PDB file of C-alpha atoms in Angstrom:
ATOM      1  CA  MET A 126       0.292   0.076  -0.033  1.00  0.00           C
ATOM      2  CA  PHE A 127       0.761   3.755  -0.874  1.00  0.00           C
ATOM      3  CA  PRO A 128       1.614   5.296   2.443  1.00  0.00           C
ATOM      4  CA  SER A 129      -1.567   8.104   2.856  1.00  0.00           C
ATOM      5  CA  LYS A 130      -0.991  11.726   2.868  1.00  0.00           C
ATOM      6  CA  PRO A 131      -1.026  13.550   6.101  1.00  0.00           C
ATOM      7  CA  ARG A 132      -4.153  15.778   6.097  1.00  0.00           C
ATOM      8  CA  LEU A 133      -4.003  18.967   6.250  1.00  0.00           C
ATOM      9  CA  SER A 134      -6.142  20.421   9.875  1.00  0.00           C
ATOM     10  CA  LEU A 135      -8.433  23.078   9.599  1.00  0.00           C
ATOM     11  CA  PRO A 136      -9.694  24.798  13.173  1.00  0.00           C
ATOM     12  CA  HIS A 137     -14.122  25.024  11.714  1.00  0.00           C
ATOM     13  CA  ALA A 138     -14.011  28.626  11.283  1.00  0.00           C
ATOM     14  CA  SER A 139     -10.784  28.199   8.760  1.00  0.00           C
ATOM     15  CA  ARG A 140     -12.998  25.409   7.251  1.00  0.00           C
ATOM     16  CA  ARG A 141     -16.427  27.478   7.042  1.00  0.00           C
ATOM     17  CA  ASP A 142     -14.472  30.531   5.575  1.00  0.00           C
ATOM     18  CA  PHE A 143     -12.752  28.037   2.751  1.00  0.00           C
ATOM     19  CA  LEU A 144     -15.873  27.074   1.798  1.00  0.00           C
ATOM     20  CA  ARG A 145     -17.870  29.670   1.891  1.00  0.00           C
ATOM     21  CA  HIS A 146     -14.681  32.068  -0.199  1.00  0.00           C
ATOM     22  CA  THR A 147     -15.329  28.397  -2.419  1.00  0.00           C
ATOM     23  CA  LEU A 148     -18.595  29.240  -2.597  1.00  0.00           C
ATOM     24  CA  VAL A 149     -18.688  32.812  -3.762  1.00  0.00           C
ATOM     25  CA  ALA A 150     -15.465  32.639  -6.206  1.00  0.00           C
ATOM     26  CA  ALA A 151     -17.352  29.825  -8.113  1.00  0.00           C
ATOM     27  CA  GLY A 152     -20.635  32.592  -8.268  1.00  0.00           C
ATOM     28  CA  ALA A 153     -23.103  29.704  -6.062  1.00  0.00           C
ATOM     29  CA  ILE A 154     -23.509  32.432  -3.200  1.00  0.00           C
ATOM     30  CA  THR A 155     -22.908  35.735  -2.071  1.00  0.00           C
ATOM     31  CA  LEU A 156     -20.747  36.693   0.470  1.00  0.00           C
ATOM     32  CA  ALA A 157     -24.193  38.024   2.455  1.00  0.00           C
ATOM     33  CA  GLU A 158     -25.482  34.515   2.751  1.00  0.00           C
ATOM     34  CA  PRO A 159     -24.981  31.838   5.504  1.00  0.00           C
ATOM     35  CA  LEU A 160     -23.755  28.778   4.290  1.00  0.00           C
ATOM     36  CA  TRP A 161     -27.235  26.815   5.300  1.00  0.00           C
ATOM     37  CA  ALA A 162     -29.351  29.841   3.334  1.00  0.00           C
ATOM     38  CA  ALA A 163     -27.071  29.402   0.064  1.00  0.00           C
ATOM     39  CA  MET A 164     -26.634  25.947  -0.069  1.00  0.00           C
ATOM     40  CA  GLY A 165     -30.947  25.591   0.210  1.00  0.00           C
ATOM     41  CA  LYS A 166     -30.619  23.793   3.955  1.00  0.00           C
ATOM     42  CA  GLU A 167     -31.723  24.039   7.092  1.00  0.00           C
ATOM     43  CA  PRO A 168     -28.532  23.702  10.460  1.00  0.00           C
ATOM     44  CA  THR A 169     -28.619  20.112  11.681  1.00  0.00           C
ATOM     45  CA  GLY A 170     -27.410  21.042  15.740  1.00  0.00           C
ATOM     46  CA  ALA A 171     -27.382  24.783  15.204  1.00  0.00           C
ATOM     47  CA  ILE A 172     -29.183  27.595  15.625  1.00  0.00           C
ATOM     48  CA  PRO A 173     -33.625  25.347  15.859  1.00  0.00           C
ATOM     49  CA  PHE A 174     -36.006  27.076  13.456  1.00  0.00           C
ATOM     50  CA  GLN A 175     -38.343  27.526  16.906  1.00  0.00           C
ATOM     51  CA  LYS A 176     -39.026  30.285  19.580  1.00  0.00           C
ATOM     52  CA  ILE A 177     -35.334  30.667  20.850  1.00  0.00           C
ATOM     53  CA  SER A 178     -35.077  33.516  24.139  1.00  0.00           C
ATOM     54  CA  CYS A 179     -32.211  35.351  24.931  1.00  0.00           C
ATOM     55  CA  GLU A 180     -30.499  34.799  28.149  1.00  0.00           C
ATOM     56  CA  GLY A 181     -30.867  37.656  30.747  1.00  0.00           C
ATOM     57  CA  HIS A 182     -33.031  41.545  31.081  1.00  0.00           C
ATOM     58  CA  TYR A 183     -31.751  44.608  29.511  1.00  0.00           C
ATOM     59  CA  PRO A 184     -32.252  48.372  30.401  1.00  0.00           C
ATOM     60  CA  GLY A 185     -32.567  49.348  27.298  1.00  0.00           C
ATOM     61  CA  HIS A 186     -35.557  47.408  24.055  1.00  0.00           C
ATOM     62  CA  LEU A 187     -34.023  44.504  21.836  1.00  0.00           C
ATOM     63  CA  GLN A 188     -33.745  46.714  18.951  1.00  0.00           C
ATOM     64  CA  GLY A 189     -32.262  44.075  15.608  1.00  0.00           C
ATOM     65  CA  VAL A 190     -31.117  40.919  15.399  1.00  0.00           C
ATOM     66  CA  CYS A 191     -28.489  38.315  13.097  1.00  0.00           C
ATOM     67  CA  SER A 192     -26.186  35.020  13.287  1.00  0.00           C
ATOM     68  CA  ASN A 193     -23.111  34.005  12.173  1.00  0.00           C
ATOM     69  CA  GLY A 194     -25.028  31.051  10.353  1.00  0.00           C
ATOM     70  CA  GLN A 195     -23.821  27.771  12.191  1.00  0.00           C
ATOM     71  CA  ASP A 196     -24.011  28.684  16.778  1.00  0.00           C
ATOM     72  CA  ALA A 197     -24.049  31.631  17.553  1.00  0.00           C
ATOM     73  CA  ILE A 198     -27.322  34.920  17.448  1.00  0.00           C
ATOM     74  CA  PHE A 199     -26.045  38.439  18.230  1.00  0.00           C
ATOM     75  CA  TRP A 200     -28.082  40.295  19.539  1.00  0.00           C
ATOM     76  CA  SER A 201     -28.865  44.378  20.174  1.00  0.00           C
ATOM     77  CA  TYR A 202     -30.526  45.877  22.894  1.00  0.00           C
ATOM     78  CA  THR A 203     -29.974  49.663  22.738  1.00  0.00           C
ATOM     79  CA  THR A 204     -27.086  50.348  25.212  1.00  0.00           C
ATOM     80  CA  ARG A 205     -25.782  46.243  25.143  1.00  0.00           C
ATOM     81  CA  MET A 206     -24.027  43.916  22.364  1.00  0.00           C
ATOM     82  CA  VAL A 207     -25.061  40.791  23.693  1.00  0.00           C
ATOM     83  CA  ARG A 208     -23.737  37.306  22.361  1.00  0.00           C
ATOM     84  CA  THR A 209     -25.813  34.221  22.874  1.00  0.00           C
ATOM     85  CA  ASP A 210     -25.065  30.301  21.591  1.00  0.00           C
ATOM     86  CA  ALA A 211     -28.178  28.862  19.247  1.00  0.00           C
ATOM     87  CA  GLU A 212     -30.472  28.488  22.134  1.00  0.00           C
ATOM     88  CA  GLY A 213     -30.536  32.084  23.671  1.00  0.00           C
ATOM     89  CA  ARG A 214     -27.681  31.478  26.397  1.00  0.00           C
ATOM     90  CA  ILE A 215     -24.929  34.122  26.962  1.00  0.00           C
ATOM     91  CA  THR A 216     -21.530  33.783  25.820  1.00  0.00           C
ATOM     92  CA  HIS A 217     -20.476  37.387  25.831  1.00  0.00           C
ATOM     93  CA  GLU A 218     -22.177  40.397  27.136  1.00  0.00           C
ATOM     94  CA  VAL A 219     -20.889  44.661  26.803  1.00  0.00           C
ATOM     95  CA  PRO A 220     -22.528  48.197  26.850  1.00  0.00           C
ATOM     96  CA  ALA A 221     -22.756  49.813  23.800  1.00  0.00           C
ATOM     97  CA  ALA A 222     -23.522  54.089  23.070  1.00  0.00           C
ATOM     98  CA  ASN A 223     -26.563  54.389  23.262  1.00  0.00           C
ATOM     99  CA  HIS A 224     -28.037  54.471  20.419  1.00  0.00           C
ATOM    100  CA  HIS A 225     -27.033  51.019  19.000  1.00  0.00           C
ATOM    101  CA  GLY A 226     -29.191  49.287  16.547  1.00  0.00           C
ATOM    102  CA  ASP A 227     -29.982  46.805  13.841  1.00  0.00           C
ATOM    103  CA  LEU A 228     -27.229  44.665  13.373  1.00  0.00           C
ATOM    104  CA  CYS A 229     -25.436  42.578  10.585  1.00  0.00           C
ATOM    105  CA  TYR A 230     -22.698  39.815  10.463  1.00  0.00           C
ATOM    106  CA  LEU A 231     -20.107  38.746   8.155  1.00  0.00           C
ATOM    107  CA  ASP A 232     -16.825  37.414   7.417  1.00  0.00           C
ATOM    108  CA  GLY A 233     -16.474  36.858  11.815  1.00  0.00           C
ATOM    109  CA  LYS A 234     -17.660  40.358  12.509  1.00  0.00           C
ATOM    110  CA  ILE A 235     -20.885  42.007  13.490  1.00  0.00           C
ATOM    111  CA  TYR A 236     -21.131  45.393  12.046  1.00  0.00           C
ATOM    112  CA  VAL A 237     -24.094  47.790  14.158  1.00  0.00           C
ATOM    113  CA  ALA A 238     -25.860  50.523  12.679  1.00  0.00           C
ATOM    114  CA  VAL A 239     -25.701  53.626  15.529  1.00  0.00           C
ATOM    115  CA  ASN A 240     -26.501  56.897  15.838  1.00  0.00           C
ATOM    116  CA  LEU A 241     -25.171  59.456  18.523  1.00  0.00           C
ATOM    117  CA  GLY A 242     -27.195  62.544  17.741  1.00  0.00           C
ATOM    118  CA  LYS A 243     -31.041  62.316  17.190  1.00  0.00           C
ATOM    119  CA  PHE A 244     -33.435  60.330  15.130  1.00  0.00           C
ATOM    120  CA  ASN A 245     -36.014  61.998  13.045  1.00  0.00           C
ATOM    121  CA  GLN A 246     -34.593  65.510  12.874  1.00  0.00           C
ATOM    122  CA  PRO A 247     -34.374  67.607   9.051  1.00  0.00           C
ATOM    123  CA  ALA A 248     -30.592  66.721   8.227  1.00  0.00           C
ATOM    124  CA  GLY A 249     -28.195  68.201   9.996  1.00  0.00           C
ATOM    125  CA  LYS A 250     -28.877  66.429  13.906  1.00  0.00           C
ATOM    126  CA  ALA A 251     -28.582  62.993  13.753  1.00  0.00           C
ATOM    127  CA  ASP A 252     -24.376  61.372  13.812  1.00  0.00           C
ATOM    128  CA  SER A 253     -24.083  57.952  12.562  1.00  0.00           C
ATOM    129  CA  TRP A 254     -22.580  55.919  12.488  1.00  0.00           C
ATOM    130  CA  VAL A 255     -21.242  52.214  11.843  1.00  0.00           C
ATOM    131  CA  TYR A 256     -19.382  50.115  15.102  1.00  0.00           C
ATOM    132  CA  VAL A 257     -17.515  46.605  13.636  1.00  0.00           C
ATOM    133  CA  TYR A 258     -17.043  44.259  16.955  1.00  0.00           C
ATOM    134  CA  ASP A 259     -15.122  40.640  16.820  1.00  0.00           C
ATOM    135  CA  ALA A 260     -18.144  37.971  16.436  1.00  0.00           C
ATOM    136  CA  GLU A 261     -16.365  35.939  18.658  1.00  0.00           C
ATOM    137  CA  THR A 262     -15.682  38.165  21.428  1.00  0.00           C
ATOM    138  CA  LEU A 263     -17.589  41.337  20.908  1.00  0.00           C
ATOM    139  CA  LYS A 264     -14.558  42.772  21.445  1.00  0.00           C
ATOM    140  CA  GLU A 265     -14.611  46.466  19.226  1.00  0.00           C
ATOM    141  CA  LEU A 266     -12.347  46.621  15.979  1.00  0.00           C
ATOM    142  CA  ALA A 267     -13.348  50.034  14.129  1.00  0.00           C
ATOM    143  CA  ARG A 268     -15.987  52.394  14.275  1.00  0.00           C
ATOM    144  CA  HIS A 269     -16.997  54.052  10.704  1.00  0.00           C
ATOM    145  CA  GLU A 270     -18.640  57.224   9.740  1.00  0.00           C
ATOM    146  CA  VAL A 271     -21.805  56.898   7.617  1.00  0.00           C
ATOM    147  CA  GLN A 272     -23.271  60.615   7.794  1.00  0.00           C
ATOM    148  CA  GLU A 273     -24.760  60.187   4.986  1.00  0.00           C
ATOM    149  CA  VAL A 274     -27.384  58.737   6.393  1.00  0.00           C
ATOM    150  CA  VAL A 275     -28.849  62.528   7.831  1.00  0.00           C
ATOM    151  CA  HIS A 276     -31.701  61.393  10.086  1.00  0.00           C
ATOM    152  CA  GLY A 277     -29.877  58.448  11.898  1.00  0.00           C
ATOM    153  CA  ALA A 278     -29.288  55.534  11.302  1.00  0.00           C
ATOM    154  CA  GLY A 279     -30.914  53.083  12.783  1.00  0.00           C
ATOM    155  CA  GLY A 280     -30.265  48.900  10.934  1.00  0.00           C
ATOM    156  CA  MET A 281     -28.549  48.056   8.629  1.00  0.00           C
ATOM    157  CA  ASP A 282     -27.408  44.601   5.899  1.00  0.00           C
ATOM    158  CA  SER A 283     -24.838  43.657   4.232  1.00  0.00           C
ATOM    159  CA  ARG A 284     -25.276  42.548   0.286  1.00  0.00           C
ATOM    160  CA  GLU A 285     -22.863  40.762  -1.857  1.00  0.00           C
ATOM    161  CA  GLY A 286     -20.544  42.889   0.224  1.00  0.00           C
ATOM    162  CA  HIS A 287     -21.280  46.802  -0.323  1.00  0.00           C
ATOM    163  CA  PHE A 288     -23.178  47.318   3.211  1.00  0.00           C
ATOM    164  CA  TYR A 289     -27.158  49.066   3.582  1.00  0.00           C
ATOM    165  CA  VAL A 290     -28.196  51.502   6.101  1.00  0.00           C
ATOM    166  CA  VAL A 291     -31.325  52.110   7.066  1.00  0.00           C
ATOM    167  CA  GLY A 292     -32.924  54.503  10.056  1.00  0.00           C
ATOM    168  CA  GLY A 293     -34.932  57.095  11.290  1.00  0.00           C
ATOM    169  CA  LEU A 294     -37.279  59.764   8.922  1.00  0.00           C
ATOM    170  CA  PRO A 295     -39.452  62.900   9.845  1.00  0.00           C
ATOM    171  CA  GLY A 296     -42.508  62.617   9.583  1.00  0.00           C
ATOM    172  CA  ASP A 297     -43.477  64.917   6.891  1.00  0.00           C
ATOM    173  CA  ILE A 298     -41.210  62.277   4.712  1.00  0.00           C
ATOM    174  CA  GLU A 299     -43.944  59.783   2.237  1.00  0.00           C
ATOM    175  CA  GLU A 300     -40.234  57.785   1.489  1.00  0.00           C
ATOM    176  CA  ASN A 301     -38.043  55.683   2.842  1.00  0.00           C
ATOM    177  CA  TYR A 302     -34.264  55.746   2.449  1.00  0.00           C
ATOM    178  CA  VAL A 303     -31.645  52.662   1.851  1.00  0.00           C
ATOM    179  CA  TYR A 304     -27.579  54.328   2.140  1.00  0.00           C
ATOM    180  CA  GLN A 305     -25.349  51.897   0.569  1.00  0.00           C
ATOM    181  CA  TYR A 306     -21.453  51.727   0.952  1.00  0.00           C
ATOM    182  CA  ALA A 307     -18.562  49.689  -0.003  1.00  0.00           C
ATOM    183  CA  PRO A 308     -16.967  46.990   1.516  1.00  0.00           C
ATOM    184  CA  ASP A 309     -14.717  49.971   3.045  1.00  0.00           C
ATOM    185  CA  PHE A 310     -17.559  52.209   4.256  1.00  0.00           C
ATOM    186  CA  LYS A 311     -17.086  54.340   0.858  1.00  0.00           C
ATOM    187  CA  PHE A 312     -20.333  56.130   0.045  1.00  0.00           C
ATOM    188  CA  ILE A 313     -22.136  54.412  -3.341  1.00  0.00           C
ATOM    189  CA  GLN A 314     -25.829  55.649  -3.478  1.00  0.00           C
ATOM    190  CA  ARG A 315     -28.230  56.421  -1.906  1.00  0.00           C
ATOM    191  CA  HIS A 316     -31.396  54.505  -3.084  1.00  0.00           C
ATOM    192  CA  VAL A 317     -35.050  54.917  -2.304  1.00  0.00           C
ATOM    193  CA  ILE A 318     -38.081  53.756  -1.254  1.00  0.00           C
ATOM    194  CA  ALA A 319     -41.563  54.739  -2.698  1.00  0.00           C
ATOM    195  CA  SER A 320     -43.316  53.082   0.047  1.00  0.00           C
ATOM    196  CA  GLY A 321     -44.864  56.331   2.277  1.00  0.00           C
ATOM    197  CA  GLN A 322     -44.664  57.230   5.393  1.00  0.00           C
ATOM    198  CA  THR A 323     -43.662  55.179   7.643  1.00  0.00           C
ATOM    199  CA  LEU A 324     -43.393  56.323  11.729  1.00  0.00           C
ATOM    200  CA  LEU A 325     -40.293  56.741  12.486  1.00  0.00           C
ATOM    201  CA  GLY A 326     -38.365  55.113   9.937  1.00  0.00           C
ATOM    202  CA  ILE A 327     -36.602  51.044   8.558  1.00  0.00           C
ATOM    203  CA  GLN A 328     -35.988  50.260  12.583  1.00  0.00           C
ATOM    204  CA  THR A 329     -34.352  46.947   9.884  1.00  0.00           C
ATOM    205  CA  ALA A 330     -33.567  45.122   7.475  1.00  0.00           C
ATOM    206  CA  ALA A 331     -32.811  42.243   6.006  1.00  0.00           C
ATOM    207  CA  TYR A 332     -31.703  41.018   2.565  1.00  0.00           C
ATOM    208  CA  HIS A 333     -32.754  37.766   2.322  1.00  0.00           C
ATOM    209  CA  ASP A 334     -34.237  35.024  -0.912  1.00  0.00           C
ATOM    210  CA  GLY A 335     -33.162  37.890  -3.291  1.00  0.00           C
ATOM    211  CA  HIS A 336     -35.680  40.489  -1.632  1.00  0.00           C
ATOM    212  CA  TRP A 337     -34.703  42.926   1.239  1.00  0.00           C
ATOM    213  CA  TRP A 338     -37.538  42.733   4.657  1.00  0.00           C
ATOM    214  CA  LEU A 339     -37.701  46.346   5.813  1.00  0.00           C
ATOM    215  CA  GLY A 340     -39.537  46.377   9.565  1.00  0.00           C
ATOM    216  CA  CYS A 341     -40.970  49.324  10.427  1.00  0.00           C
ATOM    217  CA  TYR A 342     -43.213  50.749  13.543  1.00  0.00           C
ATOM    218  CA  GLY A 343     -46.326  51.458  13.482  1.00  0.00           C
ATOM    219  CA  ARG A 344     -50.338  51.445  15.176  1.00  0.00           C
ATOM    220  CA  PRO A 345     -50.078  48.122  13.274  1.00  0.00           C
ATOM    221  CA  ALA A 346     -45.811  47.980  12.727  1.00  0.00           C
ATOM    222  CA  GLN A 347     -45.432  47.749   9.094  1.00  0.00           C
ATOM    223  CA  LEU A 348     -43.334  45.068   6.490  1.00  0.00           C
ATOM    224  CA  LEU A 349     -42.022  46.360   3.422  1.00  0.00           C
ATOM    225  CA  LYS A 350     -40.740  43.437   0.694  1.00  0.00           C
ATOM    226  CA  THR A 351     -38.283  45.694  -2.346  1.00  0.00           C
ATOM    227  CA  ASP A 352     -36.548  43.442  -4.685  1.00  0.00           C
ATOM    228  CA  SER A 353     -32.576  43.588  -4.653  1.00  0.00           C
ATOM    229  CA  GLU A 354     -32.907  47.021  -5.908  1.00  0.00           C
ATOM    230  CA  PHE A 355     -35.265  48.617  -3.304  1.00  0.00           C
ATOM    231  CA  LYS A 356     -38.723  48.497  -5.811  1.00  0.00           C
ATOM    232  CA  LEU A 357     -41.195  48.074  -3.142  1.00  0.00           C
ATOM    233  CA  LEU A 358     -43.243  44.702  -3.646  1.00  0.00           C
ATOM    234  CA  GLY A 359     -45.388  44.799  -0.355  1.00  0.00           C
ATOM    235  CA  ARG A 360     -46.240  46.601   2.370  1.00  0.00           C
ATOM    236  CA  TRP A 361     -47.750  44.616   5.220  1.00  0.00           C
ATOM    237  CA  ASP A 362     -49.047  44.851   8.765  1.00  0.00           C
ATOM    238  CA  PHE A 363     -46.575  42.818  10.276  1.00  0.00           C
ATOM    239  CA  ASP A 364     -43.950  43.415  13.535  1.00  0.00           C
ATOM    240  CA  ALA A 365     -40.451  42.976  12.625  1.00  0.00           C
ATOM    241  CA  ALA A 366     -39.629  46.233  14.056  1.00  0.00           C
ATOM    242  CA  VAL A 367     -36.694  45.034  16.780  1.00  0.00           C
ATOM    243  CA  GLY A 368     -34.899  41.966  14.884  1.00  0.00           C
ATOM    244  CA  ILE A 369     -35.604  39.859  11.617  1.00  0.00           C
ATOM    245  CA  MET A 370     -32.805  37.866  10.281  1.00  0.00           C
ATOM    246  CA  GLY A 371     -32.826  34.480   6.888  1.00  0.00           C
ATOM    247  CA  TYR A 372     -32.880  31.164   7.933  1.00  0.00           C
ATOM    248  CA  GLY A 373     -33.712  29.196   5.648  1.00  0.00           C
ATOM    249  CA  LYS A 374     -35.562  29.397   2.056  1.00  0.00           C
ATOM    250  CA  GLU A 375     -38.764  31.967   2.982  1.00  0.00           C
ATOM    251  CA  LYS A 376     -37.857  31.079   5.795  1.00  0.00           C
ATOM    252  CA  PHE A 377     -36.908  34.067   9.140  1.00  0.00           C
ATOM    253  CA  LEU A 378     -35.987  34.147  13.077  1.00  0.00           C
ATOM    254  CA  VAL A 379     -38.363  37.257  13.919  1.00  0.00           C
ATOM    255  CA  GLY A 380     -37.270  38.756  17.447  1.00  0.00           C
ATOM    256  CA  ARG A 381     -39.920  40.321  20.382  1.00  0.00           C
ATOM    257  CA  ASN A 382     -39.321  41.969  22.808  1.00  0.00           C
ATOM    258  CA  ARG A 383     -41.303  42.600  25.785  1.00  0.00           C
ATOM    259  CA  ARG A 384     -40.666  45.421  29.038  1.00  0.00           C
ATOM    260  CA  GLN A 385     -40.369  43.836  32.663  1.00  0.00           C
ATOM    261  CA  ASP A 386     -39.688  44.854  35.815  1.00  0.00           C
ATOM    262  CA  GLN A 387     -36.519  44.018  35.945  1.00  0.00           C
ATOM    263  CA  GLY A 388     -36.194  44.724  32.622  1.00  0.00           C
ATOM    264  CA  HIS A 389     -36.971  44.553  28.733  1.00  0.00           C
ATOM    265  CA  ASP A 390     -36.294  40.461  27.237  1.00  0.00           C
ATOM    266  CA  GLY A 391     -35.695  39.751  23.730  1.00  0.00           C
ATOM    267  CA  TRP A 392     -36.948  36.293  22.217  1.00  0.00           C
ATOM    268  CA  LEU A 393     -36.716  35.173  18.298  1.00  0.00           C
ATOM    269  CA  ILE A 394     -39.712  33.369  16.470  1.00  0.00           C
ATOM    270  CA  PRO A 395     -40.176  31.496  13.496  1.00  0.00           C
ATOM    271  CA  ALA A 396     -42.255  32.587  11.000  1.00  0.00           C
ATOM    272  CA  ILE A 397     -42.203  32.050   7.000  1.00  0.00           C
ATOM    273  CA  ALA A 398     -42.872  33.672   4.209  1.00  0.00           C
ATOM    274  CA  ASP A 399     -46.521  34.346   3.428  1.00  0.00           C
ATOM    275  CA  GLU A 400     -48.546  36.144   0.080  1.00  0.00           C
ATOM    276  CA  LYS A 401     -51.125  37.864   2.199  1.00  0.00           C
ATOM    277  CA  THR A 402     -49.582  38.444   5.181  1.00  0.00           C
ATOM    278  CA  GLY A 403     -45.812  38.860   4.118  1.00  0.00           C
ATOM    279  CA  LEU A 404     -44.570  37.084   6.657  1.00  0.00           C
ATOM    280  CA  LYS A 405     -46.606  34.635   9.359  1.00  0.00           C
ATOM    281  CA  THR A 406     -45.750  33.368  12.160  1.00  0.00           C
ATOM    282  CA  VAL A 407     -45.946  29.643  12.756  1.00  0.00           C
TER     283      VAL A 407
END
């Protein structure tokens, strides 16, 4: 017998990154897609498609959620950043500047839309940033100005390596805006969504299944769906304003928040795409 060739042993994260970049190079997925969603598979032994409660109570309400597509969920609670395992048990928690908003995961980092100024005011009163954290430790790595988000940066996601930031809106404007940035956060352009007025703008953003899903406040809360170029495809009474992330084909995990004496509690519930209601919980 011939001697066997030595096998290259890579850490789990390195194997996952190698697979991701191989699939990106082949055109099978984009950088923004979780591996399970991009490959048409659901995770096994990882994040379940069921209600997931985040451990702990927090001073501010839930602003957004994302995951690494494997075994960790990231929760933004206005003044706290929290990393949990797939079942919602805290692994890391760090204080955060007020106001940390919706967030996204890309290549081992967490990106958070942050406004240090006022929301929903005419241009000149916001102070919009994106803060970057290490996804394993929640150590802050960088801050990028996104001052083009003139009504206050409140949410974001990525697509094909670019970042898209959403945020506040004065009450007299009948459209919403999405601000596109290059990987180095050089501003590219502002996209306009012919959505009509939504209360305080857009709070959460998720690019999934080739579409943008955007959560807004309201009475009732509103859900917007657009194509990849931000042409409005639907607007429904559905609450995804404190968190939305793609899970598998036509599946999502949606954030929920409850205020109690101890503070704010956050959790995720499963939802599926629906032609009549946009999304519906299951």
